[in-house]
Every structure is written in C-alpha cells, then in structure tokens.
Coordinates of C-alpha atoms in Angstrom, one line a residue:
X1 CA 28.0 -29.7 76.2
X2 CA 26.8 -29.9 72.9
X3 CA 23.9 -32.7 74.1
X4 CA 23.1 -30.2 76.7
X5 CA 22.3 -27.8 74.2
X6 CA 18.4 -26.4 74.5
X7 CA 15.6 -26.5 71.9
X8 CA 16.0 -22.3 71.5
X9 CA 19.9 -22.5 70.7
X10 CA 19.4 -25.1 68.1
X11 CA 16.6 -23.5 66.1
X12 CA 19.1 -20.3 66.7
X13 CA 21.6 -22.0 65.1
X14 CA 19.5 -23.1 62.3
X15 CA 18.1 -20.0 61.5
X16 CA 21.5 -18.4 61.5
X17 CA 22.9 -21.6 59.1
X18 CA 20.0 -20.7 57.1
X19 CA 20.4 -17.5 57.0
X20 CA 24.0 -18.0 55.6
X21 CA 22.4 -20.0 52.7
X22 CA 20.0 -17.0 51.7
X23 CA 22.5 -14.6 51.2
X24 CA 24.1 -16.1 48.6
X25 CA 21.2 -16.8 46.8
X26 CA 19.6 -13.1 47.0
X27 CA 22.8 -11.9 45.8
X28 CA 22.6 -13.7 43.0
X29 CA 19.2 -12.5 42.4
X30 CA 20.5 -9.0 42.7
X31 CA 23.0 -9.3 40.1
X32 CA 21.0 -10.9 38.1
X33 CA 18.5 -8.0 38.1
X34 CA 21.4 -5.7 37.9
X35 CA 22.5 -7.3 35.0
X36 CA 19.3 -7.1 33.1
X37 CA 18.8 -3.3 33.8
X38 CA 22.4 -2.6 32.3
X39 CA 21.8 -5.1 29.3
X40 CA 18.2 -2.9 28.6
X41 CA 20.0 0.4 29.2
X42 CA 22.9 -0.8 26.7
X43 CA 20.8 -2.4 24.2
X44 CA 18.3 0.5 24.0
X45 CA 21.3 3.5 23.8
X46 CA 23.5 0.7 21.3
X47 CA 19.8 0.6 18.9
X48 CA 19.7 4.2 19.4
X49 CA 23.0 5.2 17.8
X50 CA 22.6 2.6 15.0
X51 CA 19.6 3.8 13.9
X52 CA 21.0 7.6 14.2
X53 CA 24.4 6.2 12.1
X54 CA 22.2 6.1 8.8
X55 CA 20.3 9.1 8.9
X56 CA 19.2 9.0 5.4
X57 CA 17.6 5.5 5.7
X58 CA 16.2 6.1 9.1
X59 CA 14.6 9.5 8.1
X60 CA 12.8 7.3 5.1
X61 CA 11.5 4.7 7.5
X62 CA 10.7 7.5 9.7
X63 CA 8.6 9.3 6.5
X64 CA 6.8 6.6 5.5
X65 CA 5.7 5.3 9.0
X66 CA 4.4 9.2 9.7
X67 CA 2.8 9.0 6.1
X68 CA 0.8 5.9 7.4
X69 CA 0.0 7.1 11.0
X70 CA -0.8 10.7 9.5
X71 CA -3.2 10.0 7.4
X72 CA -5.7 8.4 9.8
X73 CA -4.8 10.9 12.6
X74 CA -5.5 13.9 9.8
X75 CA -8.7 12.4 8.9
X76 CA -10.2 11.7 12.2
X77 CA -9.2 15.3 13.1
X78 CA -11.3 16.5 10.2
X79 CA -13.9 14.7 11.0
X80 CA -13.8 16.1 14.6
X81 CA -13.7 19.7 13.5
X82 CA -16.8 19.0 11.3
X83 CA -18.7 17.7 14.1
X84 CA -18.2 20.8 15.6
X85 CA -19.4 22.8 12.6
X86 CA -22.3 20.0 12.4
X87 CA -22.8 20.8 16.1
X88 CA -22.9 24.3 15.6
X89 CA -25.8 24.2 12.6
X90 CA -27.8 22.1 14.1
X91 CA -28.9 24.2 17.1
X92 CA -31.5 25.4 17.4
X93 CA -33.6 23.0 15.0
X94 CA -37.0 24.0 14.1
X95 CA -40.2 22.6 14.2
X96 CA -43.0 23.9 12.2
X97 CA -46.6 24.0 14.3
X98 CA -49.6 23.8 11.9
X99 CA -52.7 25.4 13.7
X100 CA -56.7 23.6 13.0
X101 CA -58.5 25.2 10.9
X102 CA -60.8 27.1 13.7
X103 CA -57.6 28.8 15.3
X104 CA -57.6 32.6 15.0
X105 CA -55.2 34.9 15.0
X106 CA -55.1 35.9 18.5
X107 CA -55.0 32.0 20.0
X108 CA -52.2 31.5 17.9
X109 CA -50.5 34.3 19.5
X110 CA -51.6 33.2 22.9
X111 CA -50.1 29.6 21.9
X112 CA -46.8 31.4 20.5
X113 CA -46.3 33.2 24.0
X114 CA -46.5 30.1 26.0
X115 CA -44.7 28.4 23.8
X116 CA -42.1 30.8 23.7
X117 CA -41.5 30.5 27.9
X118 CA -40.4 27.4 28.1
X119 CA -36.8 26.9 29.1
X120 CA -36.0 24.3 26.3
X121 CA -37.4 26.7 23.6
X122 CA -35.0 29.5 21.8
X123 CA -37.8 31.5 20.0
X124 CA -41.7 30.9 19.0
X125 CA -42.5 33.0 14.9
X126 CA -46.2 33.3 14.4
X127 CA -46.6 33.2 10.8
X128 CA -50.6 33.9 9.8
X129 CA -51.7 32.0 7.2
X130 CA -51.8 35.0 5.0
X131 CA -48.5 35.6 5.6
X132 CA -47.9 31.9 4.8
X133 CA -49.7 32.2 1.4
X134 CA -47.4 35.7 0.3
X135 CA -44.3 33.3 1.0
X136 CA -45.8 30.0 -0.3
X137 CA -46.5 32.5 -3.8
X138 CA -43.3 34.4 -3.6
X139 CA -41.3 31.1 -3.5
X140 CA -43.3 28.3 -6.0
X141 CA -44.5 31.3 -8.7
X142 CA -47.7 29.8 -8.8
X143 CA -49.6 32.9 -7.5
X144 CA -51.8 33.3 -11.0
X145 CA -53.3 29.7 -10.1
X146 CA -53.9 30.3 -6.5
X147 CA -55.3 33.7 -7.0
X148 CA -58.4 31.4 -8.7
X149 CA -59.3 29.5 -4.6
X150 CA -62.3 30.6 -3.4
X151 CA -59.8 30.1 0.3
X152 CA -56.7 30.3 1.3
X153 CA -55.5 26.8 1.9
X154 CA -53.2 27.1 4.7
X155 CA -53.4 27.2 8.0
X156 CA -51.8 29.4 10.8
X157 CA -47.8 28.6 11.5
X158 CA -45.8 28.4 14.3
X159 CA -41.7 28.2 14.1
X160 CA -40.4 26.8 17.0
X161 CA -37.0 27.1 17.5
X162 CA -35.3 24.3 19.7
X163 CA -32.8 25.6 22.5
X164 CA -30.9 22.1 22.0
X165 CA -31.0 20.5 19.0
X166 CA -29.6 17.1 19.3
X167 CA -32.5 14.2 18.2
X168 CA -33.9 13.1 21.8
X169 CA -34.8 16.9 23.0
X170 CA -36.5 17.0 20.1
X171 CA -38.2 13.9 19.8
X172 CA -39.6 15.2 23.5
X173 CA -40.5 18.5 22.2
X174 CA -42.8 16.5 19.0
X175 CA -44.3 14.4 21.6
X176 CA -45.4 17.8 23.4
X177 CA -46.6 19.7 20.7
X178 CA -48.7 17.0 19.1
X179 CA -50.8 16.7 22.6
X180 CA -51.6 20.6 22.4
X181 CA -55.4 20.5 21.6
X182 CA -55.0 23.5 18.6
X183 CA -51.8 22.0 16.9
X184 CA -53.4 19.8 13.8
X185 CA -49.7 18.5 12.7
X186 CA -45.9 18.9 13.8
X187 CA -43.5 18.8 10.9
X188 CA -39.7 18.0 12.4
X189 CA -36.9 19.8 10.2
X190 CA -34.5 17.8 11.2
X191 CA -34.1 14.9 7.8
X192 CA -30.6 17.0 6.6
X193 CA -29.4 16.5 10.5
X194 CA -30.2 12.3 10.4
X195 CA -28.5 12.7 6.8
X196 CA -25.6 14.3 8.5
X197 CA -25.5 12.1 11.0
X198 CA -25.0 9.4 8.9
X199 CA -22.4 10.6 6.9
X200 CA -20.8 11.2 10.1
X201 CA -21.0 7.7 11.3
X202 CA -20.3 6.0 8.1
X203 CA -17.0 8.3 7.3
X204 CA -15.8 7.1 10.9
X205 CA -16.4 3.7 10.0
X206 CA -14.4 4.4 6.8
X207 CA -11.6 6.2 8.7
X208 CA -11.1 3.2 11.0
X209 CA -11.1 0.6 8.9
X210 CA -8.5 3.2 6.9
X211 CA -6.9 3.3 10.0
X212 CA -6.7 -0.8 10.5
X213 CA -5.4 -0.6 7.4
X214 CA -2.5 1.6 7.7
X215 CA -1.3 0.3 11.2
X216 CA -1.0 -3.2 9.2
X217 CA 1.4 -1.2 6.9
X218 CA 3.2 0.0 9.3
X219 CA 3.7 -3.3 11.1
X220 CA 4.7 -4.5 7.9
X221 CA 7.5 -1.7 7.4
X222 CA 9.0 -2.0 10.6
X223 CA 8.7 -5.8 10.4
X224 CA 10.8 -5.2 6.8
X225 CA 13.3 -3.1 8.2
X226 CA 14.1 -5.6 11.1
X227 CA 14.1 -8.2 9.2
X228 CA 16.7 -6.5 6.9
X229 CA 18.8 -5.3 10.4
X230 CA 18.8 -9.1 11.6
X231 CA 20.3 -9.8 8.2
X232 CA 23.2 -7.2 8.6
X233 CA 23.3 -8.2 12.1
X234 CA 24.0 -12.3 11.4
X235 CA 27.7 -12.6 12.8
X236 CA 26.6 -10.7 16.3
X237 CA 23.6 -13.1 16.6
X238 CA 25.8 -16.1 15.7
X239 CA 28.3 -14.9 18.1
X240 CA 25.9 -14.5 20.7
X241 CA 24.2 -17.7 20.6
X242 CA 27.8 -19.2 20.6
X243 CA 28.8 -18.1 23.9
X244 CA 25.4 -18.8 25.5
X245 CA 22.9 -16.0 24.6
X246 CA 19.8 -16.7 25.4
X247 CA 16.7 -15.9 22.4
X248 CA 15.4 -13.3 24.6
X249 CA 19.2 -11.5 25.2
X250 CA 19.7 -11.6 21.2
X251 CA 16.2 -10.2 20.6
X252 CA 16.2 -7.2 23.0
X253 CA 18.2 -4.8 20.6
X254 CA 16.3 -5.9 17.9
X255 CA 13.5 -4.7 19.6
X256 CA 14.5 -1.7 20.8
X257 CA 15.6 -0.7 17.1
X258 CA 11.7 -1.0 16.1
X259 CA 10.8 0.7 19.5
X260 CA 13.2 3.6 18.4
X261 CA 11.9 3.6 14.2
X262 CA 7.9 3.9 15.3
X263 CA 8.9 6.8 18.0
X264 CA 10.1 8.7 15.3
X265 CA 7.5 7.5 13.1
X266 CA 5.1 8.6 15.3
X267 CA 6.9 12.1 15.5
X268 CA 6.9 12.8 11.9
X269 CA 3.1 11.6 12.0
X270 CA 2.7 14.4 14.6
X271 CA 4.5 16.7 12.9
X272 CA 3.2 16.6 9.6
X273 CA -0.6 16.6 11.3
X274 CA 0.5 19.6 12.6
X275 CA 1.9 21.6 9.5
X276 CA -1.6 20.3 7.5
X277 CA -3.3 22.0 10.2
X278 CA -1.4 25.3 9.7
X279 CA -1.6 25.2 6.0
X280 CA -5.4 25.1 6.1
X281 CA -6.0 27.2 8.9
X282 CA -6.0 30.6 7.7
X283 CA -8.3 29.6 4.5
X284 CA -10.7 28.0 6.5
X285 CA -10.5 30.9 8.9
X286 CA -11.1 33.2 5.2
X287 CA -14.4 30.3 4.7
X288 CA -15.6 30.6 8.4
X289 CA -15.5 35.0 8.2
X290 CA -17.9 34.8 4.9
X291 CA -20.7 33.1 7.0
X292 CA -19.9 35.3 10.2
X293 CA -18.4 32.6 12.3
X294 CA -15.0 32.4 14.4
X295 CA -14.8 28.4 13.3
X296 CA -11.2 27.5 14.0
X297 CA -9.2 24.6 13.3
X298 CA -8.3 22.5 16.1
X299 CA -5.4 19.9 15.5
X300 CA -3.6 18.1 17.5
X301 CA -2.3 19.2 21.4
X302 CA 0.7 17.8 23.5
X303 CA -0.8 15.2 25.1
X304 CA -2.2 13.5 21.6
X305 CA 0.5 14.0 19.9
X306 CA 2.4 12.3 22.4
X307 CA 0.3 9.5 22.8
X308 CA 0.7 9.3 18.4
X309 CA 4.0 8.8 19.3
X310 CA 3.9 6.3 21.8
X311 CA 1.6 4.5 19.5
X312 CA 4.0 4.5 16.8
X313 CA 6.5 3.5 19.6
X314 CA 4.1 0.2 20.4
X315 CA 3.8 -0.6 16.2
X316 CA 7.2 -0.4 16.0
X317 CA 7.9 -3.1 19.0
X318 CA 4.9 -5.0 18.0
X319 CA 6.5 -5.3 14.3
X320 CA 10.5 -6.2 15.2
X321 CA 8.7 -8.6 18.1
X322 CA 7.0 -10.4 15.0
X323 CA 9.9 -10.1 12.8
X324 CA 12.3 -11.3 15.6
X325 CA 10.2 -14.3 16.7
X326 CA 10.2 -15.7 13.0
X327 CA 13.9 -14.6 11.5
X328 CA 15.8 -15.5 14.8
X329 CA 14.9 -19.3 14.6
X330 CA 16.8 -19.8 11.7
X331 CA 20.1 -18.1 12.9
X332 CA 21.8 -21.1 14.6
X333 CA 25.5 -21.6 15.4
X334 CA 27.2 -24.3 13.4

C-alpha cells in the first residue's frame, strides 16, 4: 500500500510534515517579538518613573538642557522676526533717475507718467532741478557758495519707487532705466539693504555654529548623567549580564532614560522660548506703534515646539547611546 502510494500524496505528505516544522519555528518568532515589545514598553515606563523619583535632579538636567536648546531656538527666532521687519523696509526701494542736460520740464513729466504705469513700479516723483538745488541747499548749508554759479548744476530727478524690492527686480528695473534715451545715470539706493543683507547672513552663520555648539553641550550633559545612572545602576547590569543579558537588553533602559531627559529638555527649551517671547512682546509692540506699524512678535507654534522637543528627545538618545556604548564594556560579571 504504502509503495502504491502516488507522486501527489507524497508531496501531500511532505508539505503537511513541513508544515508541522514551520509552526514551531514562527511561534517562536512570535514570542520573540512579543517579548521585545513588552521589554520596550517596560524599560521605557521603568526609565520613566526613575527619572520622575528625583525630581529635583531631573528638573536641573531638564533646565540646563532647555538653557542650551533655548538659546539657539531664541536667537534664530529673532533673527526671523527681523527679516520680516528687514522685509518690510526694504519695499519699495528707490532708484534715483538723473535726466541729460537737454531734458525739460515737460519730457520729464512725460517720462514720470510712463514710468509710473508700469506694473512693477509703486510711484514715479518728478523733482525739477530747481527743486533739487532748494533741497540740495536746505540740507548741505552751502547755499552762500552756490548762490555765486553762473548755473544750476543739477539736473532733472526722477524717484522711482520699486513695487518689489528684493535685489533681482531691481537689478531688472537698472537695466531698464539705463536703456531709456533721456536718463544720463541710475543711482540704486539699495547699499544699506546689501549691508543688511549681510548682517543677516553672517548672524545666521553665527547662530548655527552657536547652535553646533550647544547641541555638543547637550550631548555632553546627557552623556554625564548616563554615565553617572550606569554607575548607580552597576549591580542590575552585573546581574543581567549574569543570567544571560544580552548588551543590547542591558542598554535599552539606559537609553530610554536619555530619550526621557532631552524630551523634557526640549520642553523647558520650548517653554522658556515661549515666556521670552511674551516678556518682550508688548514693548516691542510699544517700539513698533512709535513708527506706525502693527510689527508683532512671532515665536514659536505647536508644531515647532514639538519638533524642539523631539529634537531634544533624539540628543538625549544620541548622548546615553554614546555613553552606553563606551561605560557598558567595562561592566563584566566576575
């Protein structure tokens, strides 16, 4: 019977001696899953309530990881909310539109209108040269020596006021003006925006490399406090390794306590953004009202200060990771 059997009830009875093999060996891959979720949910809620049974030593690592994610976070924000006064100054920018000689009064008019309709173009002053020449006297005092020309010196003026003032559209509108056949020269007020500008891009340099800084500090002070926790934590690690604890099984609390001190780092970073923004915003609201502006402070929304926490959060793992892989070696069992 059994050497009458056919080729489709053998590989039948293969499969299903096969299939008796499997299940013992995904089972065990279930349990070992099983076993790691529990060990994470265990080791993070165990480093949770350690690091809550000394408030008074966690709030200080909490304070000075803040302090050192703060102060980059507070000085990027201020250096976003001048951009936006920067932005606000700097449009419209003005170009000044000296006539030829042979231009009257009327053409410069003429030129002023047409000027004045194009779309990327706030606002065209005509400014005769006589005009010019009251101004020029009013502002330098020299009137007693230019009273003694035979001519006035100066030509017709046109102020042209750019609808958008950033440093391409009005690198166009130069290009423009000096093609028009009665403009003699274009003058570009726009050195103090380059300046600012460049203070802008140097102080972010400066706040970054600030910020490189501080995130080593912090790194450092986590890094500290784990090493000090690994310390107090010798026996259990001992004990572990004894009965067959793997590195990785020993480290996970450890890292979870970091993971825990630059959350709440990154918290009290958030928070103490927050309550610098609050201080200052009514004075600089007092500032803004003497110039006629509504200029508001804008610090930091949910969604960034989140992310400052999760930030601190990665820090904080990144600096018990470092201070786990280097302290654990030289716990052994004797």
């Amino acid at each position: 019977m059994e050497a009458d059997a056919s080729p489709a009830a053998w590989l039948m009875a293969g499969n299903r001696s096969g299939l008796v093999q499997a299940r013992p060996r995904r089972t065990r891959t279930v349990d070992r899953w099983r076993a790691w979720r529990r060990h994470h949910r265990q080791s993070a809620a165990d480093s949770l309530a350690r690091v809550l049974h000394q408030p008074l030593a966690s709030l200080l690592t909490w304070l000075v990881i803040g302090v050192a994610l703060a102060l980059p976070s507070g000085l990027w924000i201020t250096l976003d909310n001048l951009a936006r006064v920067g932005g606000a100054i700097d449009s419209p920018a003005t170009l000044s539109l000296f006539l030829e000689d042979g231009t009257g009064v009327s053409a410069g008019e003429e030129l002023a209108v047409r000027i004045g309709a194009r779309a990327d173009v706030q606002g065209v002053r005509f400014v005769p040269r006589d005009e010019a020449l009251a101004d020029f006297v009013d502002q330098s005092g020299m009137g007693d020596l230019l009273s003694g020309l035979p001519d006035n010196p100066l030509p017709h003026l046109l102020v042209v006021e750019a609808a958008n003032g950033n440093e391409a559209t009005i690198s166009v509108l130069e290009g423009e003006f000096r093609g028009l056949p009665a403009v003699e020269e274009v003058v570009v007020d726009a050195l103090w925006l380059r300046r600012l500008q460049a203070i802008m891009g140097l102080a972010r340099r400066a706040i970054g490399f600030l910020g490189a800084l501080l995130i080593g500090a912090v790194v450092l002070v986590v890094g500290n406090t784990i090493r000090l926790t690994i310390e107090g934590r010798r026996d259990e690690v001992v004990i572990s390794k004894l009965v067959g604890g793997s590195n990785a099984f020993v480290r996970r609390p450890i890292l979870y306590t970091g993971l825990w001190y630059g959350f709440g780092g990154g918290i009290c970073a958030a928070l103490l953004v927050a309550l610098g923004i609050l201080a200052l915003r009514t004075p600089v609201a007092a500032l803004a009202a003497t110039y006629e502006s509504r200029f508001e402070l804008i610090g930091l929304g949910l969604v960034d200060s989140l992310q400052l926490a999760l930030v601190g959060a990665f820090l904080g793992l990144l600096g018990a990771w470092l201070a786990a892989a280097r302290h654990l070696r030289d716990i052994e069992p004797e």
